[in-house]
């Protein structure tokens, strides 16, 4: 089952707007996106040739902003069941 088809990533402006709406620092946005650091986050939001955000990273962000703790814990439990160590 393919969940996402015909994906077009958010623009750097969209991502900067989300950061402002949340009132997050670059480091907090990096944590939310599951990327290594603020410098990694900035690759999506600036520079001469910003990196396009992949759908799995955006999905990770959206899930954390949309799901409650019980729902997120259910997903983490499934990840453990599949074999992940968290």
Short mmCIF file of C-alpha atoms in Angstrom, two decimals:
data_model
loop_
_atom_site.label_atom_id
_atom_site.label_comp_id
_atom_site.label_asym_id
_atom_site.label_seq_id
_atom_site.Cartn_x
_atom_site.Cartn_y
_atom_site.Cartn_z
CA UNK A 1 0.00 0.00 0.00
CA UNK A 2 1.45 3.31 -1.03
CA UNK A 3 0.25 6.00 1.37
CA UNK A 4 1.54 9.10 -0.45
CA UNK A 5 1.36 9.68 -4.20
CA UNK A 6 2.30 12.71 -6.30
CA UNK A 7 4.22 14.40 -3.49
CA UNK A 8 5.39 17.99 -3.86
CA UNK A 9 7.48 19.17 -0.88
CA UNK A 10 6.76 22.32 1.10
CA UNK A 11 8.77 25.34 0.07
CA UNK A 12 11.49 26.79 2.29
CA UNK A 13 9.04 29.64 2.98
CA UNK A 14 6.40 27.12 4.10
CA UNK A 15 8.88 25.50 6.48
CA UNK A 16 10.04 28.86 7.86
CA UNK A 17 6.41 29.83 8.40
CA UNK A 18 5.80 26.59 10.35
CA UNK A 19 8.88 27.32 12.48
CA UNK A 20 7.54 30.82 13.24
CA UNK A 21 4.02 29.53 13.99
CA UNK A 22 5.41 27.01 16.45
CA UNK A 23 7.82 29.54 17.95
CA UNK A 24 10.61 26.96 17.68
CA UNK A 25 14.31 27.44 17.33
CA UNK A 26 16.20 25.78 14.50
CA UNK A 27 17.40 23.14 16.95
CA UNK A 28 13.84 22.39 18.03
CA UNK A 29 12.78 22.09 14.38
CA UNK A 30 15.67 19.70 13.75
CA UNK A 31 14.46 17.56 16.66
CA UNK A 32 10.89 17.65 15.34
CA UNK A 33 12.08 16.59 11.88
CA UNK A 34 14.41 13.92 13.25
CA UNK A 35 17.48 15.45 11.63
CA UNK A 36 20.89 15.77 13.26
CA UNK A 37 21.11 19.48 14.00
CA UNK A 38 20.07 23.04 13.29
CA UNK A 39 22.54 23.12 10.40
CA UNK A 40 20.78 20.11 8.84
CA UNK A 41 17.40 21.82 9.31
CA UNK A 42 18.69 24.97 7.59
CA UNK A 43 19.46 22.93 4.47
CA UNK A 44 15.68 22.74 3.96
CA UNK A 45 15.01 26.41 4.59
CA UNK A 46 17.73 28.46 3.00
CA UNK A 47 20.87 28.82 1.05
CA UNK A 48 21.39 29.03 -2.67
CA UNK A 49 19.82 25.64 -3.38
CA UNK A 50 17.60 24.45 -0.50
CA UNK A 51 17.11 20.71 -0.16
CA UNK A 52 13.61 19.36 -0.87
CA UNK A 53 12.06 17.74 2.18
CA UNK A 54 11.33 14.07 1.63
CA UNK A 55 7.82 12.83 2.39
CA UNK A 56 8.96 10.60 5.26
CA UNK A 57 10.49 13.54 7.12
CA UNK A 58 7.41 15.68 6.60
CA UNK A 59 5.22 12.75 7.69
CA UNK A 60 7.32 12.45 10.87
CA UNK A 61 6.80 16.16 11.60
CA UNK A 62 3.07 16.04 10.83
CA UNK A 63 2.54 12.95 12.97
CA UNK A 64 4.13 14.60 16.00
CA UNK A 65 2.06 17.74 15.50
CA UNK A 66 -1.21 15.83 14.93
CA UNK A 67 -1.24 12.72 17.11
CA UNK A 68 -1.69 12.58 20.86
CA UNK A 69 0.74 10.81 23.19
CA UNK A 70 -1.27 7.57 23.22
CA UNK A 71 -1.29 7.44 19.42
CA UNK A 72 2.41 8.19 19.20
CA UNK A 73 3.18 5.53 21.83
CA UNK A 74 1.16 3.01 19.81
CA UNK A 75 3.37 3.72 16.80
CA UNK A 76 6.53 3.45 18.90
CA UNK A 77 5.24 0.14 20.24
CA UNK A 78 4.73 -1.13 16.70
CA UNK A 79 8.26 -0.04 15.82
CA UNK A 80 9.57 -2.09 18.77
CA UNK A 81 7.40 -5.02 17.71
CA UNK A 82 8.97 -4.87 14.25
CA UNK A 83 12.41 -4.99 15.85
CA UNK A 84 13.55 -1.43 16.54
CA UNK A 85 15.38 -0.57 19.73
CA UNK A 86 14.12 2.78 21.04
#
